[in-house]
Every structure is written in C-alpha cells, then in structure tokens.
C-alpha cells in the first residue's frame, strides 16, 4: 500500500497532530473558506474572525487530511492571530513549512493548501465588503493556482471516469482496444 | 538536521505506547525467534561459504539451499528442484518472471495480459517490457470484489498473447482468484501463452498445487510467511525458458546472479515449516481473529466500508476497511501513537494524488480509498491484540472525525 513517506515528519508535526490548536467551527466567524476536496485526500476549512482595522482576532480550522495537513492548518491559525489581513496575505507556504520544522517535500502541498485557503478567505472577506485593497493582487498567486489545479484535476478525473464507464457499458471491455 | 537525527527526535516525540500490536504484515513484519534461531548458524558457524564452491562451508550452504528447495517444491506439489529459484525478494521473483520470460520471448511481438489489481512488482516490469521490448500490455478489469472473471480474461487472450499474470490472492483486499479456471481459459485460448501467478499472499493460506493448477510460474515471498525480508522464490515449470534480467556470476541458481543469501534462505525454510504446521487449525484461528476485528469495528464505528469479498473467497488473514471522513495516513499515525501498526491505501504520500490502484480498480472512489486501512493477521496474534485494537480504534477514528472538515459540511455528522 502507498503510505510511504521517504522523509520523516518533524517531531513538531507529530506534536501538533496530537494536540491541535484552534480546532473546530467558529459560530461568529466573519469569513469561512475551504480548499481541497475529499477526493484529493485533503481539505482545509478556515474560519476567521476579523475585527477593527482588518485584524484577525481569532482563527479556527477543520481539516480532513494527513497528519501534516492537520498540523499545518493548526499552526496557520496560530500564525495569523493578531495579524492584519495584509500581513496574513504575506505568509508563504515555505514559512508555514519552516514553522513546522520543515515538511518532507512530498508534503509541501499541505502547506500550499493551507495558504491557499487563507488567501481565499482574505479575498472573500474583501469581496463581501466590495473592497479591493491596493496590496491585494487581482491575479491568483502561486498557492491559489496550485490549489485550483489540484481540485480541478479530480473533477477532470471523475468526468473522464464517467465517460470511460459509459463506454465500457456500451462496448464491452473498452480499454482493450 | 540530518534525517537520522530528525528520526530520533520524531521517535522521542512519538513515545513508547503501553501495548503494541502489529497488523502491517503486508509491508514487512517481525521475524519469530524460532526463525531467527534457524538463521543464526549460517552467519558464522556453518554454511557461511559460497554454495557453489568446493569446500565444507560451501557444501553446507548448498545443503540448506537444497533442503529449502525440496521443502518449497513439496509444498507446491512438484518434485523438480531445478524449478525453484531463490531470489532476494518477492519483487525480484516477479521481475524475474515477467522480464525474464519477456526477454526470452522478444522478437515474437505479442501481448502481455495482467489483472488490474496485480502487485506493482508485476505491473511495473510489464510496463517496462512494453517500453523496452515492444510488448503490448493489457490490463484486465476486475469486479467490485477484485475477481477476474474467467470469461472476461478469455476475451483478452488470443494467439498473440505471450504471457498472462494473475495473482492467486490479492495483497490488499484478500480476493482469492479462481486460479484453475483462469489458467484453463487462457490455455484453451492459447496453449502457448505462459501463465504466471504471484502467490506471495496465497502461500500457506490457500492450497497451491502447480501441477493441478497448471501454472507455469509462481512467486513466493519470505516476509509474507513470517520469514525474513530480503528473500523470495520463483517456481518456473521445466521447459519454460527465461533469460535472466540481472547479469553477474551465476551460482547454484541458474536464473539469478550473485551469492545466495543463505542465512535468509535458511530462515525462509524454517518460516515455511512453521506456516504449514497445524495449517488447518491456524487458518480457522486466524480467520476467527480477523472476523472478530471486522465485526467489532462494524459494530462500534459508523460509516465503515469493507473492501474486498466476504467469506470463503477472501484470504483468512486479510481485513481491509475504509473509514469514511478520515484520511488513512492520518489514521496510521494516530493508531501508531496508540501502538497499533497498520498501513493505508491513501494517496496522501503521493503528489500525483493516486491512492491504491487496487481500490480504484474495484470501483472505490478516491475519498473511499483515502480512508482505507489494511490489517493482516497471523497465528502469532492473540485475542487480546484484537481486543486492544477494538478498544483504541473507535477512539482514534472519532478523534480524526472531529477534526475533519469533510464531516461538518453536512454530508456527515457524529
């Protein structure tokens, strides 16, 4: 089976996985956004409570995914607390990974997914207020594009599977020819 | 920090669980003391010589090598000792079978037929031969329990088929293939097609008789019967010609170069003896433990799917369950901290987001495959091990489901 990680987790990942901080939905959240999907095998839902001066007062998360995914989401909620939206926007996936003692390369996407969810939440916040701060780029960032790509890959897969399935029913062993 | 230093810290953080139960016999496993004992003399007190050199330590090595061949041949229903080749793993035995036969058959063009649920050590060499030697590889689909339908297999075999490889028992979901029927339809469609079966997961659990089955090649693996890892064997029926894909000094083995790993072969031999001792009782015992675990989980944990067939058509030592709304890799880590060691068919370790090809082949969705956990049992497991697992598992799953963002979207609540 494929539970194979060529490089080990840092002790920090294990520690946070064991005791995640800021877990669970937030009832009075200002903005809620998620990234990833169950089909991808990882999904992060981020809840932000944004106060005066666009400062993040509180952040919580839910996560469906591997140990690194859970640890990444947890540490992100700690990192953004007390930051302005503008400061939070600057957090890179690399910073997040470093904060966890360095993720194994195969787990970089966990960190990208978490940052992707955060950037989505920031955009959603301003979009709901019909504001466009000058520091917020219109073009999607690297992390956002990666997340979209991952989500769309699965959509395409299931569409293709649907087609192959119907071809199989119609013409017998479709893959054979 | 170096990788090893990181691992030291990781293990310190992990800590020593109060009790440990190992269910990951698919990937590797512990070697029982009686097997280790059988290996020890061959490291330094006898048979430490090269088995094809003419001196006493060499002859002692050759002696145990041939004792092992006699034993393996006997358990497979053949007497041809030259039909048994020891390799350095099951993976190498599968590579020898697939690449070795296709190398010997190159220039004949033709097709290679494998089931969609084969071990990757069958699928990858077949694909390698496709690229390297120009064979066309066809993958035969399976049904929702992992069975290859003989009628379907028949439709894939024609006069151009050179080699067919279908495993005896699936390594992930325990499907016991109707091997005899499969061999019969292949031979009826093309008597010249050679039939290989990876029997690593069948050996010692399901009756295997190469003559009655009519298979031409058959793979075994040491660690799947509690032998040491790093040793495997391939049966090649007399008359089937292989070209060794690995080149070097041949020794007692004619198809696999290098010095035979005699201590490991001695251990493999002892492990086989033990596996076949009280076989009928062990099968019933292991099955009862397996069923206790599966039924216990289904009773205690909601939203669980059983992957693979139920009843007699499933290997007695295999349980594979999908825990919906949790991700399998996270569950292996969570269970590890509770001293329960399992593996998952999740894709979380792979950037290409591809979970177990076996689970996808039986029609599981990605999210169902991501939550899969494989348990493998042996006669060394005790009823208390299962009770401990049943105690810890519901809690482990429930903790991860509390963290899960999938559940809270309304599709799931608990």
Coordinates of C-alpha atoms in Angstrom, one line a residue:
Chain A
X1 CA 0.0 0.0 0.0
X2 CA 1.1 3.5 -0.5
X3 CA 1.6 5.1 2.9
X4 CA 5.1 5.8 2.1
X5 CA 6.9 8.9 3.2
X6 CA 10.5 8.9 2.1
X7 CA 11.5 11.6 4.6
X8 CA 10.2 11.7 8.1
X9 CA 7.9 14.2 9.8
X10 CA 9.5 16.6 12.2
X11 CA 8.6 16.0 15.8
X12 CA 6.7 19.3 15.7
X13 CA 4.2 17.9 13.2
X14 CA 3.6 14.9 15.4
X15 CA 3.3 17.1 18.5
X16 CA 0.7 19.4 16.8
X17 CA -1.1 16.5 15.2
X18 CA -1.5 15.1 18.7
X19 CA -2.7 18.4 20.2
X20 CA -4.0 20.7 17.5
X21 CA -4.8 24.2 18.5
X22 CA -7.9 26.3 17.4
X23 CA -9.8 23.3 16.3
X24 CA -13.5 23.3 15.2
X25 CA -16.0 25.6 13.5
X26 CA -16.4 29.2 14.7
X27 CA -20.0 30.4 15.1
X28 CA -19.3 34.1 14.8
X29 CA -16.8 33.8 12.0
X30 CA -16.5 36.8 9.7
X31 CA -15.4 34.6 6.8
X32 CA -15.2 30.9 6.2
X33 CA -13.4 29.4 3.2
X34 CA -12.1 26.0 2.3
X35 CA -9.5 24.5 -0.1
X36 CA -9.0 21.0 -1.4
X37 CA -11.6 18.2 -1.6
X38 CA -12.3 14.8 -0.1
X39 CA -11.3 13.2 -3.4
X40 CA -7.9 14.9 -3.3
X41 CA -7.5 13.4 0.2
X42 CA -7.0 16.7 1.8
X43 CA -9.3 19.6 2.6
X44 CA -8.9 22.5 5.0
X45 CA -11.7 24.8 6.2
X46 CA -10.6 28.0 7.7
X47 CA -12.7 30.3 10.0
X48 CA -11.6 33.8 10.6
X49 CA -13.0 36.4 12.9
X50 CA -11.9 39.8 11.6
X51 CA -12.1 42.9 13.8
X52 CA -11.4 46.5 13.5
X53 CA -8.6 47.6 11.2
X54 CA -8.9 44.3 9.4
X55 CA -7.1 42.5 12.1
X56 CA -7.7 38.8 12.6
X57 CA -8.9 38.3 16.1
X58 CA -9.4 34.6 16.0
X59 CA -8.9 31.8 13.6
X60 CA -10.0 28.2 13.8
X61 CA -9.9 25.3 11.4
X62 CA -11.2 21.9 10.4
X63 CA -9.1 19.5 8.4
X64 CA -9.7 16.3 6.5
X65 CA -6.3 15.0 5.6
X66 CA -3.0 13.5 6.6
X67 CA -1.1 14.3 9.8
X68 CA 0.9 17.1 8.1
X69 CA -2.3 18.6 6.8
X70 CA -3.8 18.8 10.3
X71 CA -0.6 20.2 11.8
X72 CA -0.3 22.8 9.0
X73 CA -3.8 24.1 9.4
X74 CA -3.3 24.3 13.2
X75 CA -0.1 26.2 13.0
X76 CA -1.6 28.6 10.4
X77 CA -4.4 29.6 12.8
X78 CA -1.8 30.4 15.4
X79 CA 0.3 32.4 12.9
X80 CA -2.5 34.6 11.6
X81 CA -3.9 35.5 15.0
X82 CA -3.4 39.3 15.7
X83 CA -2.1 39.9 12.2
X84 CA -3.8 42.3 9.8
X85 CA -5.3 40.8 6.7
X86 CA -2.4 42.5 4.8
X87 CA 0.2 40.8 7.0
X88 CA -1.6 37.5 6.8
X89 CA -1.6 37.7 3.0
X90 CA 2.2 37.7 3.1
X91 CA 2.5 34.3 4.8
X92 CA 4.1 31.9 2.3
X93 CA 3.8 28.2 2.2
X94 CA 7.5 28.0 2.8
X95 CA 7.2 30.0 6.0
X96 CA 4.5 27.7 7.2
X97 CA 6.5 24.6 6.4
X98 CA 9.6 26.1 8.2
X99 CA 7.4 26.8 11.2
X100 CA 6.7 23.1 11.4
X101 CA 10.3 22.2 11.4
X102 CA 10.4 21.6 7.7
X103 CA 7.8 19.4 5.9
X104 CA 9.1 16.5 3.8
X105 CA 9.0 17.6 0.1
X106 CA 6.2 15.3 -0.7
X107 CA 4.1 17.1 1.9
X108 CA 4.7 20.6 0.6
X109 CA 1.2 20.6 -0.9
X110 CA -0.3 20.5 2.6
X111 CA 1.3 23.9 3.3
X112 CA 0.3 25.2 -0.1
X113 CA -3.3 24.1 0.6
X114 CA -3.4 25.9 3.9
X115 CA -2.0 29.1 2.5
X116 CA -4.4 28.7 -0.4
X117 CA -7.4 28.5 2.0
X118 CA -6.1 31.6 3.8
X119 CA -5.7 33.6 0.6
X120 CA -9.2 32.6 -0.5
X121 CA -10.6 33.7 2.9
X122 CA -8.9 37.1 2.6
X123 CA -10.2 37.6 -0.9
X124 CA -13.7 36.5 0.2
X125 CA -13.6 39.0 3.1
X126 CA -12.9 41.9 0.8
X127 CA -15.1 40.7 -2.0
X128 CA -18.1 40.6 0.5
X129 CA -17.2 44.2 1.5
X130 CA -16.9 45.1 -2.1
X131 CA -13.4 46.5 -1.4
X132 CA -10.2 46.0 -3.3
X133 CA -7.2 47.0 -1.2
X134 CA -4.3 48.1 -3.4
X135 CA -2.0 45.4 -2.0
X136 CA -4.3 42.6 -3.0
X137 CA -3.3 41.3 -6.4
X138 CA -6.1 40.5 -8.9
X139 CA -4.2 37.6 -10.4
X140 CA -4.1 34.4 -8.5
X141 CA -1.0 33.6 -6.5
X142 CA 1.1 30.5 -6.9
X143 CA -0.5 28.8 -4.0
X144 CA -4.0 29.6 -5.2
X145 CA -3.3 28.3 -8.6
X146 CA -1.9 25.1 -7.2
X147 CA -5.0 24.5 -5.1
X148 CA -7.3 25.1 -8.0
X149 CA -5.2 22.8 -10.1
X150 CA -5.5 20.0 -7.6
X151 CA -9.3 20.5 -7.2
X152 CA -9.8 20.6 -11.0
X153 CA -7.6 17.6 -11.6
X154 CA -10.0 15.4 -9.5
X155 CA -13.0 16.9 -11.3
X156 CA -11.5 16.1 -14.7
X157 CA -10.6 12.6 -13.4
X158 CA -14.2 11.8 -12.4
X159 CA -15.6 13.3 -15.6
X160 CA -13.2 11.1 -17.6
X161 CA -14.1 8.1 -15.5
X162 CA -17.8 8.8 -16.1
X163 CA -17.1 8.7 -19.9
X164 CA -15.0 5.6 -19.7
X165 CA -17.6 4.0 -17.6
X166 CA -20.3 4.6 -20.1
X167 CA -18.1 3.5 -22.9
X168 CA -17.4 0.3 -21.0
X169 CA -21.1 -0.4 -20.6
X170 CA -21.8 0.3 -24.2
X171 CA -18.9 -1.5 -25.9
X172 CA -17.7 -4.2 -23.5
X173 CA -14.0 -4.1 -22.5
X174 CA -13.4 -0.6 -23.7
X175 CA -9.8 -0.3 -22.5
X176 CA -8.8 -3.3 -24.6
X177 CA -8.7 -1.8 -28.0
Chain B
X1 CA 19.2 18.5 11.0
X2 CA 20.2 15.2 9.5
X3 CA 17.5 12.7 8.5
X4 CA 18.6 10.3 11.2
X5 CA 18.7 13.0 13.9
X6 CA 15.2 14.1 12.8
X7 CA 14.0 10.5 13.1
X8 CA 15.5 10.2 16.6
X9 CA 13.5 13.2 17.7
X10 CA 10.4 12.0 15.9
X11 CA 10.6 8.7 17.7
X12 CA 11.1 10.5 21.0
X13 CA 8.0 12.7 20.4
X14 CA 6.1 9.5 19.4
X15 CA 6.9 7.8 22.6
X16 CA 6.5 4.1 23.6
X17 CA 2.9 3.0 23.6
X18 CA 1.8 0.9 26.5
X19 CA 0.9 -2.0 24.3
X20 CA 1.9 -2.8 20.7
X21 CA 0.0 -4.7 18.0
X22 CA 1.5 -5.1 14.6
X23 CA -1.0 -5.6 11.7
X24 CA 1.2 -4.4 8.8
X25 CA 2.3 -7.8 7.7
X26 CA 1.7 -6.8 4.2
X27 CA 4.6 -4.5 4.1
X28 CA 7.0 -6.2 6.4
X29 CA 6.9 -7.9 9.8
X30 CA 8.7 -9.2 12.7
X31 CA 10.6 -12.5 12.5
X32 CA 9.7 -15.0 15.2
X33 CA 12.6 -16.2 17.4
X34 CA 12.5 -19.7 16.1
X35 CA 13.1 -18.4 12.6
X36 CA 15.9 -16.2 13.7
X37 CA 17.4 -19.2 15.5
X38 CA 17.4 -21.2 12.3
X39 CA 19.2 -18.4 10.5
X40 CA 22.0 -17.8 13.1
X41 CA 24.3 -20.7 12.4
X42 CA 24.6 -19.7 8.8
X43 CA 26.1 -16.4 9.6
X44 CA 29.2 -17.7 11.3
X45 CA 29.2 -21.4 12.4
X46 CA 28.3 -23.3 9.3
X47 CA 27.2 -22.8 5.7
X48 CA 28.7 -19.3 5.6
X49 CA 30.6 -20.3 2.4
X50 CA 29.6 -19.8 -1.1
X51 CA 27.2 -22.6 -2.2
X52 CA 28.9 -23.3 -5.5
X53 CA 32.5 -23.5 -4.1
X54 CA 34.0 -26.9 -3.3
X55 CA 34.7 -26.7 0.4
X56 CA 32.9 -27.7 3.6
X57 CA 31.3 -24.3 4.4
X58 CA 30.2 -24.1 0.7
X59 CA 28.7 -27.6 0.7
X60 CA 26.9 -26.8 4.0
X61 CA 25.4 -23.8 2.3
X62 CA 24.4 -25.8 -0.7
X63 CA 22.8 -28.4 1.7
X64 CA 20.4 -26.0 3.3
X65 CA 19.7 -24.3 0.0
X66 CA 18.6 -27.7 -1.4
X67 CA 16.7 -28.6 1.8
X68 CA 14.8 -25.3 1.2
X69 CA 14.2 -26.1 -2.4
X70 CA 12.8 -29.6 -1.5
X71 CA 10.5 -28.0 1.0
X72 CA 9.2 -25.3 -1.3
X73 CA 8.8 -27.8 -4.2
X74 CA 6.9 -30.2 -1.9
X75 CA 4.5 -27.5 -0.7
X76 CA 3.8 -26.6 -4.3
X77 CA 3.2 -30.2 -5.5
X78 CA 6.2 -30.6 -7.6
X79 CA 9.4 -32.6 -7.3
X80 CA 11.5 -30.6 -9.7
X81 CA 14.1 -28.9 -7.6
X82 CA 15.6 -27.1 -10.6
X83 CA 12.2 -25.5 -11.0
X84 CA 12.7 -23.5 -7.7
X85 CA 14.9 -20.4 -7.8
X86 CA 15.6 -18.3 -4.8
X87 CA 15.7 -14.5 -5.3
X88 CA 16.4 -11.6 -2.9
X89 CA 12.7 -10.7 -2.6
X90 CA 9.2 -11.3 -3.9
X91 CA 9.6 -8.2 -6.0
X92 CA 12.7 -9.7 -7.6
X93 CA 10.9 -13.0 -8.2
X94 CA 8.1 -11.2 -10.0
X95 CA 10.7 -9.2 -12.0
X96 CA 12.5 -12.4 -13.0
X97 CA 9.2 -14.0 -14.1
X98 CA 7.9 -11.1 -16.1
X99 CA 11.1 -9.6 -17.5
X100 CA 12.9 -12.9 -17.7
X101 CA 10.2 -14.5 -19.8
X102 CA 9.6 -11.5 -22.0
X103 CA 13.3 -11.1 -22.6
X104 CA 13.4 -14.7 -23.8
X105 CA 10.3 -14.1 -25.9
X106 CA 11.4 -10.8 -27.5
X107 CA 11.1 -10.6 -31.3
X108 CA 7.8 -12.6 -31.0
X109 CA 5.9 -9.3 -30.6
X110 CA 2.8 -10.0 -28.8
X111 CA 0.7 -9.1 -25.8
X112 CA 1.1 -9.4 -22.1
X113 CA -2.1 -9.7 -20.0
X114 CA -2.1 -8.7 -16.3
X115 CA -5.0 -8.1 -14.0
X116 CA -5.7 -4.5 -12.9
X117 CA -5.1 -5.4 -9.2
X118 CA -1.6 -7.0 -9.5
X119 CA 1.1 -6.1 -7.2
X120 CA 3.2 -3.2 -8.6
X121 CA 6.2 -5.6 -8.9
X122 CA 4.2 -7.3 -11.7
X123 CA 2.6 -4.2 -13.3
X124 CA 5.8 -2.2 -13.5
X125 CA 8.0 -4.8 -15.0
X126 CA 5.2 -5.5 -17.6
X127 CA 5.1 -1.8 -18.4
X128 CA 8.9 -1.7 -18.5
X129 CA 8.9 -4.5 -21.0
X130 CA 6.3 -2.6 -23.1
X131 CA 8.6 0.3 -23.3
X132 CA 11.8 -1.7 -23.7
X133 CA 10.8 -4.7 -25.8
X134 CA 7.7 -3.5 -27.6
X135 CA 5.2 -5.8 -26.0
X136 CA 1.6 -4.5 -25.6
X137 CA 0.3 -4.7 -22.0
X138 CA -3.4 -5.2 -21.4
X139 CA -4.9 -4.7 -18.0
X140 CA -7.9 -7.0 -17.3
X141 CA -10.6 -5.2 -15.2
X142 CA -11.9 -6.9 -12.0
X143 CA -15.3 -6.8 -10.4
X144 CA -16.3 -4.9 -7.3
X145 CA -14.7 -7.6 -5.1
X146 CA -11.5 -7.8 -7.1
X147 CA -12.3 -11.0 -9.0
X148 CA -11.1 -11.6 -12.5
X149 CA -14.0 -13.1 -14.4
X150 CA -12.7 -16.1 -16.5
X151 CA -15.0 -15.1 -19.4
X152 CA -13.5 -11.6 -19.3
X153 CA -10.0 -12.9 -19.2
X154 CA -10.7 -15.1 -22.1
X155 CA -11.7 -12.1 -24.2
X156 CA -8.2 -10.6 -23.6
X157 CA -6.2 -13.7 -24.7
X158 CA -5.6 -14.5 -28.3
X159 CA -2.8 -16.1 -30.4
X160 CA -0.6 -13.1 -29.9
X161 CA -0.7 -13.4 -26.1
X162 CA 2.8 -14.4 -24.8
X163 CA 2.3 -14.0 -21.0
X164 CA -0.6 -13.8 -18.6
X165 CA -0.1 -12.8 -14.9
X166 CA -2.9 -13.0 -12.4
X167 CA -2.2 -13.3 -8.7
X168 CA -3.5 -16.1 -6.6
X169 CA -4.6 -13.9 -3.7
X170 CA -4.8 -10.1 -3.8
X171 CA -2.3 -8.5 -1.4
X172 CA -4.6 -5.6 -0.3
X173 CA -8.1 -7.0 -0.3
X174 CA -7.6 -10.7 0.0
X175 CA -9.5 -11.8 -3.1
X176 CA -8.8 -15.5 -3.8
X177 CA -8.9 -15.7 -7.6
X178 CA -10.4 -18.8 -9.3
X179 CA -6.9 -19.6 -10.5
X180 CA -7.6 -23.0 -12.0
X181 CA -10.5 -21.6 -14.1
X182 CA -8.4 -18.7 -15.1
X183 CA -5.5 -20.9 -16.2
X184 CA -7.9 -23.1 -18.1
X185 CA -9.4 -20.3 -20.2
X186 CA -6.0 -18.9 -21.0
X187 CA -4.6 -22.3 -22.1
X188 CA -7.8 -23.0 -24.1
X189 CA -7.5 -19.7 -25.9
X190 CA -3.8 -20.0 -26.5
X191 CA -1.9 -23.1 -25.3
X192 CA 1.5 -21.3 -25.9
X193 CA 0.7 -18.5 -23.5
X194 CA 2.6 -18.8 -20.3
X195 CA 0.7 -18.3 -17.0
X196 CA 2.5 -16.6 -14.1
X197 CA 0.9 -16.2 -10.7
X198 CA 2.1 -14.1 -7.8
X199 CA 1.2 -16.3 -5.0
X200 CA 3.0 -14.4 -2.2
X201 CA -0.2 -13.8 -0.4
X202 CA -1.7 -17.2 -1.0
X203 CA 1.2 -19.3 0.2
X204 CA 0.5 -21.0 3.4
X205 CA -3.2 -19.9 3.4
X206 CA -4.7 -21.2 0.2
X207 CA -3.9 -24.6 -1.3
X208 CA -1.5 -24.3 -4.2
X209 CA -0.6 -27.2 -6.5
X210 CA 1.3 -26.1 -9.6
X211 CA 0.5 -29.3 -11.5
X212 CA -3.2 -29.3 -10.7
X213 CA -3.5 -25.5 -11.3
X214 CA -1.4 -25.8 -14.5
X215 CA 0.5 -22.6 -13.8
X216 CA 3.9 -22.1 -15.5
X217 CA 5.5 -19.7 -13.0
X218 CA 4.7 -18.8 -9.4
X219 CA 6.1 -16.2 -7.0
X220 CA 6.7 -16.6 -3.2
X221 CA 8.0 -14.0 -0.7
X222 CA 9.7 -14.7 2.6
X223 CA 8.3 -12.0 4.8
X224 CA 4.7 -12.9 3.9
X225 CA 5.1 -16.1 5.9
X226 CA 6.9 -14.5 8.8
X227 CA 10.2 -15.3 7.2
X228 CA 12.9 -12.6 7.0
X229 CA 12.5 -9.9 4.3
X230 CA 15.0 -10.0 1.5
X231 CA 14.3 -13.5 0.3
X232 CA 11.8 -14.7 -2.3
X233 CA 11.4 -17.7 -4.6
X234 CA 10.1 -18.3 -8.1
X235 CA 8.8 -21.6 -9.5
X236 CA 9.4 -22.0 -13.2
X237 CA 8.0 -25.1 -14.8
X238 CA 10.5 -27.2 -16.5
X239 CA 10.5 -26.3 -20.2
X240 CA 9.7 -22.6 -19.7
X241 CA 12.7 -20.7 -20.8
X242 CA 13.7 -17.4 -19.1
X243 CA 16.6 -15.0 -19.9
X244 CA 18.0 -13.6 -16.6
X245 CA 17.4 -9.9 -16.5
X246 CA 20.2 -9.4 -13.9
X247 CA 23.7 -10.3 -15.1
X248 CA 26.6 -11.5 -12.9
X249 CA 28.3 -14.6 -11.6
X250 CA 25.7 -17.3 -11.5
X251 CA 25.9 -19.7 -8.6
X252 CA 23.7 -22.5 -7.5
X253 CA 20.8 -20.5 -9.1
X254 CA 20.8 -20.5 -12.9
X255 CA 18.5 -17.5 -13.2
X256 CA 19.6 -15.1 -10.6
X257 CA 23.2 -14.0 -10.2
X258 CA 25.1 -13.1 -7.0
X259 CA 25.8 -15.0 -3.9
X260 CA 22.7 -16.7 -2.5
X261 CA 21.6 -15.2 0.8
X262 CA 22.0 -18.5 2.6
X263 CA 21.0 -17.4 6.2
X264 CA 17.9 -15.8 4.9
X265 CA 17.0 -18.8 2.8
X266 CA 17.5 -21.0 6.0
X267 CA 15.1 -18.6 7.8
X268 CA 12.6 -18.7 4.9
X269 CA 12.7 -22.5 5.1
X270 CA 12.0 -22.5 8.9
X271 CA 9.2 -20.0 8.4
X272 CA 7.6 -22.2 5.7
X273 CA 7.8 -25.3 8.0
X274 CA 6.1 -23.3 10.8
X275 CA 3.5 -21.8 8.4
X276 CA 2.5 -25.3 7.2
X277 CA 2.5 -26.8 10.7
X278 CA -1.1 -27.1 12.0
X279 CA -2.2 -25.3 8.9
X280 CA -5.9 -26.1 9.2
X281 CA -6.1 -25.0 12.8
X282 CA -4.2 -21.8 12.0
X283 CA -6.5 -20.9 9.2
X284 CA -9.5 -21.3 11.4
X285 CA -7.8 -19.4 14.3
X286 CA -6.6 -16.5 12.2
X287 CA -10.0 -16.2 10.5
X288 CA -11.8 -16.1 13.8
X289 CA -9.5 -13.2 15.0
X290 CA -9.9 -11.4 11.7
X291 CA -13.7 -11.7 11.8
X292 CA -13.7 -10.6 15.4
X293 CA -11.9 -7.4 14.5
X294 CA -14.0 -6.7 11.4
X295 CA -17.3 -7.4 13.1
X296 CA -16.2 -5.5 16.2
X297 CA -15.3 -2.4 14.1
X298 CA -18.5 -2.6 12.2
X299 CA -20.4 -2.7 15.5
X300 CA -18.6 0.2 17.1
X301 CA -17.7 2.6 14.3
X302 CA -20.2 4.1 11.9
X303 CA -19.5 4.8 8.2
X304 CA -17.1 1.9 7.5
X305 CA -16.9 0.0 4.2
X306 CA -15.4 -3.4 3.8
X307 CA -13.1 -3.6 0.8
X308 CA -13.0 -6.9 -1.0
X309 CA -15.1 -10.1 -0.7
X310 CA -16.5 -11.7 2.4
X311 CA -16.5 -15.4 3.4
X312 CA -14.5 -18.2 1.8
X313 CA -13.4 -16.3 -1.2
X314 CA -11.3 -14.0 0.9
X315 CA -7.9 -14.9 2.4
X316 CA -8.4 -15.7 6.1
X317 CA -5.6 -13.3 7.2
X318 CA -6.8 -10.1 5.4
X319 CA -9.1 -7.3 6.5
X320 CA -9.3 -4.0 4.6
X321 CA -11.7 -1.3 5.7
X322 CA -12.4 2.2 4.6
X323 CA -13.1 4.6 7.4
X324 CA -15.1 7.4 5.7
X325 CA -14.4 11.0 6.6
X326 CA -10.9 10.3 7.8
X327 CA -7.7 10.2 5.8
X328 CA -5.9 6.9 6.1
X329 CA -2.4 8.3 6.5
X330 CA -3.5 10.4 9.5
X331 CA -5.2 7.3 10.9
X332 CA -2.0 5.3 10.6
X333 CA -0.1 8.0 12.6
X334 CA -2.9 8.2 15.1
X335 CA -3.0 4.5 15.6
X336 CA 0.8 4.3 15.8
X337 CA 0.8 6.6 18.8
X338 CA -1.7 4.1 20.3
X339 CA 0.6 1.2 19.5
X340 CA -1.4 -0.2 16.6
X341 CA 0.6 -0.5 13.4
X342 CA -1.3 -0.6 10.1
X343 CA -0.9 0.7 6.6
X344 CA -3.3 2.7 4.3
X345 CA -4.1 2.8 0.6
X346 CA -4.3 6.6 0.9
X347 CA -2.6 8.8 -1.7
X348 CA -1.5 11.3 0.9
X349 CA 2.1 10.4 0.5
X350 CA 2.0 10.9 -3.3
X351 CA 2.0 14.2 -5.1
X352 CA 0.1 12.6 -8.1
X353 CA -2.9 12.1 -5.7
X354 CA -3.2 8.5 -6.7
X355 CA -4.5 6.2 -4.0
X356 CA -4.2 2.4 -4.1
X357 CA -4.7 1.1 -7.7
X358 CA -6.4 -2.0 -6.3
X359 CA -9.1 0.0 -4.5
X360 CA -9.7 2.2 -7.6
X361 CA -9.9 -0.9 -9.7
X362 CA -12.8 -2.4 -7.6
X363 CA -14.6 0.9 -8.1
X364 CA -13.9 2.7 -4.8
X365 CA -14.0 6.4 -5.1
X366 CA -10.8 8.3 -4.2
X367 CA -12.2 9.5 -0.9
X368 CA -13.1 6.0 0.0
X369 CA -9.7 4.7 -0.9
X370 CA -8.0 7.5 1.1
X371 CA -9.7 6.2 4.3
X372 CA -8.6 2.6 3.8
X373 CA -6.7 0.6 6.4
X374 CA -5.2 -2.8 5.8
X375 CA -4.9 -5.3 8.6
X376 CA -3.0 -8.6 8.2
X377 CA -3.2 -11.4 10.8
X378 CA -1.1 -14.4 11.6
X379 CA -1.1 -17.2 14.1
X380 CA 1.1 -15.0 16.3
X381 CA -1.8 -12.6 17.0
X382 CA -3.7 -13.1 20.3
X383 CA -7.3 -12.5 21.0
X384 CA -6.1 -9.7 23.4
X385 CA -4.5 -8.0 20.5
X386 CA -7.8 -7.7 18.7
X387 CA -9.5 -6.5 21.9
X388 CA -6.9 -3.8 22.3
X389 CA -7.4 -2.7 18.7
X390 CA -11.1 -2.7 19.2
X391 CA -10.6 -0.5 22.3
X392 CA -8.4 2.0 20.6
X393 CA -9.7 2.2 17.0
X394 CA -13.2 3.8 17.6
X395 CA -11.5 6.5 19.7
X396 CA -8.8 7.1 17.1
X397 CA -11.4 7.3 14.2
X398 CA -13.6 9.5 16.3
X399 CA -10.8 12.0 17.1
X400 CA -9.9 12.4 13.5
X401 CA -13.6 12.8 12.5
X402 CA -13.9 15.6 15.0
X403 CA -11.0 17.4 13.2
X404 CA -12.4 16.6 9.8
X405 CA -13.7 19.4 7.7
X406 CA -15.5 17.0 5.4
X407 CA -17.9 15.8 8.0
X408 CA -19.1 19.3 9.0
X409 CA -20.2 20.2 5.5
X410 CA -23.4 18.3 6.2
X411 CA -22.6 15.1 4.5
X412 CA -21.6 13.7 7.9
X413 CA -22.3 14.5 11.5
X414 CA -21.3 12.5 14.5

